[in-house]
Amino acid sequence: MTLITRRTFLSAAAAVAANADSPALVPDKLERFVAPLPRLPVAKPVGTRSVPGQPHLRVPFYRIEMSQIECKVHRDLPATKMWGYGGMSPGPTIETRSGQGLLVEWVNKLPTTHLFEVDHNLHGSEADKPDVRAIVHVHGAKAPPESDGYPEDWYVPGKSATSYYPNNQDPALLWYHDHAMGITRLNLYAGLSGLFIVRDPIEDALNLPRGRYEIPLVIFDRSFRQNGQLDYLVSGIPGAPWVPEAPGEAMLINGKLFPYLDVEPRKYRFRVLNASNSRFFHLSLSHGKPFVQIGTDQGLLPAPVSVKSMMIAPGERVDLILDFSGHAGERIVMTSETFALMQFRVGAASIADTSSLPARLRPVPKIPETSAGKTRRLRLIEHKMGNGDSMMMTLDGKHWDMPVTENPVIDTTEIWEFVNTTEDSHPIHLHLVRFQILDRRRFNEPAYFRTGQMIYTGDPEPPEPFEAGWKDTVRAHALMVTRIIVRFEGYVGRYVWHCHLLEHEDNEMMRPYDVLPGPGAQR
Ligand code: C2O
Ligand code: CU
């Protein structure tokens, strides 16, 4: 198994911390495992409403406010100013069934001053735009274009927007988060993110652990000051604070630093999201046992796979079964490299576990390569300044505001080849669709750079077992060609695709794409 770790290209000296009025917090100095893991509450609809344009279709209606909040991330830290949905961060979990549509009015009640310094040099974030703007996107949702949260459709405090999510898709853990042009990294770092779960009867029938034995884990890193306030790294260049990535030393799970979870000696289902701006997690367990993975971004795998350590990039999700039976009385820590994330405290009482872990979960029929009518070769490029520092990243050398070049026709299949010419792994995400990873392959990058000719230097490597299901975000590894196969289904219209390292996304590594109507189709 190859796990290619991304090299950090941010020289520590080039980056300085803002708000140096309080010293930087060293999380390891705090006592570990003093607070229980927060269970994320489920959002409640405030009524029902009819879907715009479909007066006979009434669906649950939610109203969720964005606002500034105070959160205790650790017992021994003062409360942290954050931005949240529904008065919390992560926001309340929206739960629905496959095919059960719903409406959400997303209300912007944020203050008019940002928590972090806005870089007005970035496209879409110029000084003539208000610093505080927001627009919600549901990551992984098959939503009509007008409800997808187009980055330029942001609105200011005092305004709101209502989105319709039809949820005609397989069960999966989705993620709602901010997507405002040029400041997505800052809005997410402030806390604007929450979960969205789709279920269906086929999944119910599998009898996986559920109810209090099914626990979502939203994992992300942050930097703090000793006064408890969030710190977002800045470049040190006056007026140009953007940094190419903003890793933090504090790992939060469901909003808490070093939480513990009391568990019974039985099976649990953990639904894990990496909600970091730019950190990759490498999850493993202190007792050395593997995870049993049952799902990826867009739902269940065909069969469970056993994974000792798994890499999860920003935007990716993994669905895990942990069986604590046989570990009664033990304490098990989930780690990522040298970081302790959380502790499981296994109770002593033996317990009857009526849940199952079936050997077959849900078929994931392979999309045949021969069904692809078009292959697009798309380069991932890092543009550097004279001194070697990152200036911006692009998709195929194109800026956000250049004419659309990716324009698949509805109900057709395409192969997208991401030619990563950089020394970083970039998690590439397409809105609207789900896809399968075909393979990754090394190539001669210098030759490609000079002549444009593709010379492979290795054999195609199939996806890791833990990513061999339906995906919506794929790690395009450094100096490799990563191929995905996608069927463009659902809606005609304008969407986006981008790198999910938010610092990259905000600095040109995002492009609009169009799903075009089919020939003669009446849509
Ligand atoms: Cu997680 Cu464009 O989104
Ligand atoms: Cu990137």
XYZ file of C-alpha atoms and ligand atoms in Angstrom:
527
model
C 0.000 0.000 0.000
C 1.487 3.350 -0.952
C 0.691 6.270 1.261
C 2.190 9.330 -0.257
C 2.496 12.048 2.296
C 2.343 15.566 1.104
C 5.390 17.685 1.633
C 4.707 20.933 3.355
C 5.990 23.723 1.163
C 5.346 26.469 3.643
C 8.618 27.524 5.187
C 8.032 28.175 8.880
C 10.056 31.363 8.727
C 7.853 32.805 6.021
C 4.755 32.444 8.123
C 4.075 34.476 11.212
C 1.093 34.375 13.467
C -1.340 37.239 13.673
C -2.694 38.684 16.952
C 0.515 38.135 18.850
C -1.052 39.813 21.891
C -1.462 36.415 23.571
C 1.202 33.710 23.237
C 0.570 30.704 21.026
C -1.092 27.763 22.768
C 0.852 24.524 22.907
C -1.995 21.984 23.026
C 0.226 19.264 24.484
C 0.511 21.319 27.672
C -3.229 20.837 28.274
C -4.549 17.872 30.179
C -5.869 15.209 27.822
C -9.208 13.451 27.860
C -10.965 15.606 30.442
C -14.152 16.285 28.472
C -16.604 13.874 26.870
C -16.980 13.873 23.117
C -19.902 16.158 22.208
C -22.770 14.372 20.439
C -23.889 16.618 17.583
C -27.601 17.412 17.882
C -29.971 16.719 15.000
C -31.603 19.780 13.409
C -35.394 20.050 13.685
C -37.549 21.395 10.877
C -39.691 24.401 11.787
C -42.567 23.199 9.590
C -43.217 22.238 6.002
C -43.283 24.346 2.852
C -43.883 23.784 -0.792
C -40.946 23.570 -3.125
C -40.613 26.650 -5.353
C -42.101 25.837 -8.762
C -43.717 22.632 -7.426
C -46.655 23.915 -5.349
C -47.985 20.401 -4.633
C -44.701 19.146 -3.201
C -44.485 19.984 0.517
C -41.253 19.164 2.295
C -39.720 19.788 5.728
C -38.514 23.351 6.129
C -35.476 24.233 8.236
C -34.261 27.666 9.220
C -30.624 27.771 10.276
C -28.877 30.939 11.383
C -25.173 31.730 11.080
C -23.935 33.754 14.010
C -20.970 34.519 16.194
C -20.777 32.189 19.182
C -18.548 31.324 22.148
C -17.335 27.744 22.518
C -15.373 25.912 25.185
C -12.951 23.689 23.307
C -11.134 22.577 26.458
C -11.812 22.747 30.210
C -8.678 24.816 30.859
C -9.050 27.294 27.999
C -11.204 30.427 28.016
C -14.166 30.341 25.619
C -13.323 30.782 21.926
C -15.098 33.192 19.617
C -16.277 31.264 16.565
C -18.901 31.363 13.875
C -21.489 28.642 13.850
C -24.771 27.426 12.396
C -27.774 27.192 14.699
C -25.678 28.555 17.577
C -23.046 25.824 17.455
C -19.964 24.633 15.588
C -20.119 22.085 14.049
C -23.730 23.028 13.296
C -26.713 20.746 13.959
C -26.809 17.604 11.804
C -29.492 17.573 9.121
C -30.901 14.067 8.779
C -33.047 12.880 5.919
C -33.982 9.870 3.799
C -33.051 9.159 0.241
C -35.689 10.855 -1.961
C -37.049 12.948 0.927
C -36.458 16.518 -0.190
C -36.088 19.416 2.204
C -35.716 23.181 2.222
C -33.259 25.158 4.306
C -33.348 28.890 4.805
C -29.750 29.781 5.599
C -29.846 33.061 7.500
C -26.756 35.277 7.698
C -26.724 36.838 11.188
C -22.947 37.156 11.337
C -21.319 40.361 12.598
C -20.029 42.747 9.919
C -16.374 42.398 10.948
C -14.512 39.195 10.097
C -12.711 37.171 12.767
C -9.670 36.990 10.469
C -7.797 39.285 8.116
C -9.227 39.159 4.594
C -6.728 39.169 1.707
C -8.080 41.660 -0.811
C -5.651 40.526 -3.504
C -7.502 37.265 -4.026
C -9.998 37.000 -6.842
C -13.561 37.607 -5.651
C -12.336 39.091 -2.391
C -11.351 42.566 -3.562
C -11.553 45.589 -1.279
C -14.862 46.669 -2.853
C -16.524 43.499 -1.497
C -17.770 43.303 2.086
C -15.445 41.296 4.347
C -18.322 39.281 5.801
C -20.231 37.300 3.180
C -21.548 33.760 3.212
C -23.129 31.101 0.999
C -23.802 27.493 1.992
C -22.902 24.475 -0.134
C -23.804 20.890 0.763
C -20.707 18.882 -0.123
C -21.718 15.667 -1.875
C -25.324 16.687 -2.453
C -26.973 16.135 -5.817
C -28.667 19.516 -5.755
C -30.049 21.758 -8.511
C -27.574 24.484 -9.543
C -29.519 27.324 -7.942
C -29.393 25.491 -4.592
C -25.788 24.346 -4.807
C -24.223 27.403 -3.196
C -22.382 28.966 -6.125
C -19.346 30.819 -4.673
C -20.325 34.156 -6.211
C -23.893 33.959 -4.857
C -22.818 35.100 -1.380
C -24.902 37.440 0.724
C -24.198 39.759 3.622
C -25.387 39.866 7.263
C -29.108 40.573 7.455
C -29.876 38.538 4.309
C -30.807 34.918 3.795
C -31.175 32.366 1.006
C -33.317 29.249 0.756
C -31.996 26.104 -0.877
C -33.855 23.004 -2.001
C -32.179 19.631 -1.525
C -34.135 16.837 -3.275
C -31.786 14.125 -1.864
C -32.347 11.760 -4.782
C -29.145 9.923 -3.990
C -27.763 6.962 -2.087
C -27.292 7.169 1.674
C -24.098 8.991 2.626
C -22.518 11.394 5.060
C -22.612 14.825 3.425
C -21.200 18.082 4.747
C -22.688 21.553 4.665
C -20.160 24.343 4.785
C -19.530 27.860 3.609
C -18.310 28.481 0.046
C -18.025 32.276 -0.321
C -15.632 33.343 -3.068
C -12.126 34.175 -1.865
C -12.856 33.714 1.875
C -14.046 30.108 2.142
C -10.873 29.213 4.099
C -11.582 31.946 6.652
C -15.293 31.194 6.997
C -14.674 27.470 7.574
C -11.807 28.164 9.937
C -14.198 30.377 11.907
C -16.491 27.334 12.242
C -19.085 27.417 9.441
C -19.593 23.694 8.884
C -22.024 20.917 9.809
C -23.167 17.426 8.813
C -25.973 16.222 6.564
C -26.875 12.523 6.628
C -28.941 10.663 4.031
C -30.352 7.234 4.932
C -32.517 4.622 3.200
C -34.296 1.305 3.893
C -31.587 -0.778 2.194
C -29.011 0.580 4.593
C -31.403 0.208 7.551
C -31.856 -3.478 6.680
C -28.132 -4.109 7.109
C -28.641 -3.686 10.854
C -25.400 -1.744 11.293
C -24.871 -0.172 14.733
C -27.344 2.716 15.011
C -28.881 5.183 17.426
C -26.434 5.879 20.215
C -24.018 3.390 18.679
C -23.648 5.426 15.487
C -21.473 8.476 16.076
C -20.322 11.117 13.597
C -16.798 12.433 14.165
C -15.915 15.774 12.569
C -12.139 16.186 12.796
C -10.243 19.405 12.108
C -7.125 21.231 13.225
C -6.846 24.762 14.547
C -4.257 27.092 16.072
C -5.099 28.848 19.301
C -3.691 31.603 21.471
C -3.426 31.033 25.196
C -6.373 33.403 25.608
C -8.462 30.752 23.867
C -8.886 32.670 20.629
C -8.421 31.168 17.177
C -5.348 32.095 15.264
C -5.195 31.929 11.490
C -1.705 31.932 10.035
C -0.735 34.946 7.882
C 2.133 35.426 5.458
C 3.769 38.399 7.132
C 3.537 40.369 3.891
C 1.587 43.549 4.728
C -1.738 43.643 2.891
C -1.244 40.121 1.491
C -1.895 37.718 4.383
C -2.735 34.632 2.247
C -0.735 31.494 3.058
C -0.700 28.343 0.904
C -1.838 26.210 3.829
C -2.792 26.838 7.442
C -2.088 23.818 9.630
C -2.901 23.989 13.344
C -1.472 22.016 16.249
C -4.772 21.472 18.050
C -6.968 18.626 16.757
C -10.653 19.112 17.482
C -13.210 16.325 17.345
C -16.807 17.541 17.188
C -15.415 20.861 18.431
C -13.466 19.554 21.464
C -9.755 19.189 22.044
C -8.717 15.719 23.330
C -12.222 14.409 24.084
C -12.916 10.973 25.481
C -15.841 8.707 24.704
C -17.276 6.103 27.049
C -18.154 3.074 24.974
C -19.610 -0.336 25.689
C -17.679 -3.472 24.706
C -19.564 -3.900 21.427
C -19.647 -2.591 17.833
C -19.938 1.112 17.016
C -20.276 2.897 13.723
C -18.179 6.068 13.382
C -18.822 8.401 10.490
C -15.673 10.423 10.062
C -15.202 13.677 8.151
C -11.934 15.541 7.721
C -13.142 19.144 7.962
C -9.662 20.701 8.094
C -8.579 23.550 5.872
C -5.437 21.759 4.748
C -4.391 18.953 7.108
C -4.416 15.290 6.041
C -5.133 12.817 8.826
C -3.532 9.388 9.093
C -5.832 7.606 11.504
C -4.732 4.660 13.571
C -5.531 3.075 16.946
C -3.193 2.746 19.922
C -3.975 -0.956 20.417
C -2.663 -1.661 16.929
C -5.908 -3.221 15.665
C -7.270 -2.277 12.250
C -10.380 -0.260 11.507
C -13.129 -1.959 9.599
C -14.185 0.445 6.886
C -17.656 0.129 5.417
C -18.024 3.328 3.410
C -16.427 6.224 1.575
C -17.544 9.757 0.619
C -20.706 8.783 -1.212
C -21.836 5.731 0.695
C -21.234 2.101 1.475
C -18.475 -0.055 0.031
C -19.439 -3.366 -1.608
C -17.885 -5.194 1.351
C -16.098 -4.222 4.575
C -12.337 -3.780 4.364
C -9.861 -3.945 7.176
C -7.469 -0.969 7.268
C -4.636 -0.549 9.748
C -4.034 3.124 9.063
C -5.997 5.298 6.769
C -5.290 8.604 5.167
C -8.131 11.050 4.943
C -7.808 14.369 3.112
C -9.875 17.508 3.665
C -13.406 16.866 2.361
C -13.092 13.056 2.447
C -15.314 10.855 4.629
C -14.835 7.341 5.949
C -17.479 5.152 7.531
C -15.942 2.876 10.159
C -16.960 0.020 12.405
C -14.989 -0.344 15.627
C -15.638 -3.427 17.667
C -14.748 -2.895 21.320
C -15.855 -6.352 22.380
C -12.856 -8.180 23.786
C -11.471 -4.845 24.993
C -13.583 -4.354 28.119
C -11.882 -2.061 30.589
C -9.285 -0.837 28.066
C -8.463 2.695 26.999
C -7.765 3.083 23.308
C -6.499 6.280 21.712
C -7.147 7.247 18.122
C -4.101 9.029 16.736
C -2.931 10.792 13.615
C 0.839 10.582 13.292
C 2.139 12.064 16.569
C -1.180 13.657 17.523
C -3.586 12.083 19.991
C -7.101 12.780 18.706
C -9.459 11.118 21.177
C -9.729 8.321 23.712
C -12.212 5.468 23.837
C -12.911 4.206 27.363
C -14.343 0.754 27.078
C -16.768 -0.160 29.850
C -16.413 -3.405 31.780
C -19.999 -4.624 31.599
C -20.524 -7.282 28.979
C -23.316 -6.311 26.705
C -25.593 -7.971 24.187
C -24.766 -6.571 20.756
C -27.620 -7.191 18.338
C -26.114 -5.164 15.477
C -24.483 -6.815 12.461
C -21.513 -6.335 10.216
C -22.655 -8.072 7.027
C -20.029 -9.459 4.645
C -21.849 -7.794 1.728
C -22.944 -4.185 2.065
C -24.135 -2.576 -1.155
C -23.102 -3.257 -4.735
C -20.899 -0.611 -6.323
C -21.049 -1.539 -10.009
C -17.853 -0.551 -11.763
C -18.341 2.076 -14.464
C -16.716 0.537 -17.550
C -13.972 2.695 -19.054
C -15.435 1.990 -22.466
C -18.554 3.930 -21.496
C -16.589 7.183 -21.334
C -17.205 9.353 -24.374
C -14.541 11.870 -23.503
C -11.266 12.089 -21.604
C -10.060 15.402 -20.230
C -6.458 15.885 -19.213
C -6.311 18.561 -16.519
C -3.090 19.801 -14.942
C -2.731 20.805 -11.308
C -0.224 23.639 -11.168
C 1.483 25.604 -8.435
C 2.678 29.038 -9.516
C 5.647 30.354 -7.563
C 7.165 33.727 -6.915
C 10.803 34.539 -7.667
C 11.847 33.451 -4.161
C 10.165 30.076 -4.520
C 7.145 30.872 -2.324
C 3.714 29.853 -3.556
C 1.836 32.579 -5.351
C -1.267 30.700 -6.441
C -2.463 27.310 -7.633
C -4.469 26.688 -10.783
C -6.431 23.966 -12.485
C -4.960 23.557 -15.935
C -3.408 27.027 -15.805
C -6.795 28.737 -15.876
C -8.178 31.369 -13.553
C -11.650 31.339 -12.061
C -12.971 34.079 -14.332
C -11.807 32.582 -17.649
C -14.484 31.003 -19.903
C -15.779 27.575 -18.871
C -13.748 24.743 -20.403
C -15.194 21.664 -18.648
C -18.649 21.200 -20.117
C -19.849 17.580 -20.026
C -23.234 16.712 -21.515
C -25.892 15.440 -19.090
C -26.135 11.640 -18.817
C -22.745 11.059 -20.412
C -19.633 9.556 -18.863
C -16.181 11.114 -18.889
C -12.710 10.291 -17.621
C -10.885 13.152 -15.939
C -7.123 12.777 -15.634
C -5.529 15.023 -13.043
C -1.895 15.552 -13.983
C -0.346 16.722 -10.741
C 2.788 18.666 -11.602
C 3.245 19.805 -7.985
C 4.962 18.204 -5.004
C 1.733 18.267 -2.985
C -1.235 15.957 -2.922
C -4.410 17.908 -3.809
C -7.866 16.584 -2.850
C -9.970 17.365 -5.939
C -13.721 17.683 -5.466
C -16.471 17.896 -8.081
C -19.851 19.278 -7.112
C -23.103 17.480 -8.105
C -21.612 14.120 -9.070
C -20.165 10.965 -7.586
C -17.322 9.134 -9.285
C -14.963 6.162 -9.113
C -11.179 6.265 -9.013
C -9.629 4.338 -11.894
C -5.943 4.515 -11.057
C -2.873 6.598 -10.291
C 0.342 6.493 -12.267
C 3.793 8.070 -12.072
C 4.977 10.101 -15.019
C 8.047 11.987 -16.176
C 7.121 15.457 -15.031
C 10.174 17.363 -16.384
C 9.626 15.858 -19.832
C 5.952 16.664 -19.666
C 6.772 20.221 -18.632
C 9.220 20.684 -21.519
C 7.394 18.973 -24.355
C 3.849 18.338 -23.197
C 4.401 14.662 -23.945
C 3.102 12.185 -21.377
C 5.651 9.493 -20.561
C 4.555 7.137 -17.789
C 7.308 5.857 -15.528
C 5.247 3.403 -13.501
C 2.372 1.012 -13.791
C -1.161 2.172 -13.052
C -1.917 1.694 -9.343
C -5.509 0.810 -8.474
C -7.268 2.826 -5.746
C -6.593 1.831 -2.138
C -9.214 -0.598 -0.797
C -10.457 2.205 1.462
C -11.244 4.470 -1.494
C -12.656 1.878 -3.869
C -16.271 3.026 -3.540
C -18.294 6.028 -4.653
C -16.251 9.174 -4.124
C -16.713 12.907 -4.549
C -13.214 13.957 -3.488
C -10.020 12.280 -4.691
C -6.442 12.724 -3.595
C -4.440 13.581 -6.686
C -1.025 12.543 -5.457
C 2.129 14.535 -6.119
C 3.787 13.938 -9.475
C 1.205 11.352 -10.531
C -1.669 11.173 -12.967
C -4.893 10.335 -11.112
C -7.809 9.162 -13.241
C -11.461 9.224 -12.245
C -14.549 8.144 -14.163
C -17.706 10.218 -13.766
C -21.241 10.032 -15.037
C -22.760 13.510 -15.108
C -26.299 12.984 -13.856
C -29.005 14.953 -12.163
C -29.100 18.529 -13.379
C -28.049 20.754 -16.225
C -26.340 23.964 -15.176
C -23.333 25.667 -13.657
C -21.329 23.945 -10.896
C -17.751 24.090 -9.667
C -14.797 21.763 -9.200
C -11.834 22.588 -7.035
C -9.025 21.578 -4.753
C -10.330 21.074 -1.204
C -7.229 22.533 0.405
C -9.130 25.704 1.171
C -6.117 27.976 0.866
C -5.687 26.679 -2.696
C -9.387 26.864 -3.495
C -9.465 30.524 -2.439
C -6.470 31.348 -4.605
C -7.563 30.219 -8.083
C -7.616 26.426 -7.629
C -11.332 26.367 -8.418
C -13.130 26.428 -11.748
C -16.746 26.661 -12.833
C -18.007 23.775 -14.958
C -21.220 23.374 -16.954
C -23.420 20.341 -17.367
C -24.904 20.838 -20.828
C -28.339 19.629 -21.968
C -28.322 16.456 -24.057
C -29.191 16.514 -27.746
C -32.933 16.970 -28.153
C -33.559 16.535 -24.432
C -36.505 18.391 -22.948
C -35.234 19.542 -19.568
Cu -16.692 20.790 0.327
Cu -16.939 22.884 -3.112
O -16.867 21.863 -1.403
Cu -4.530 22.091 -3.867
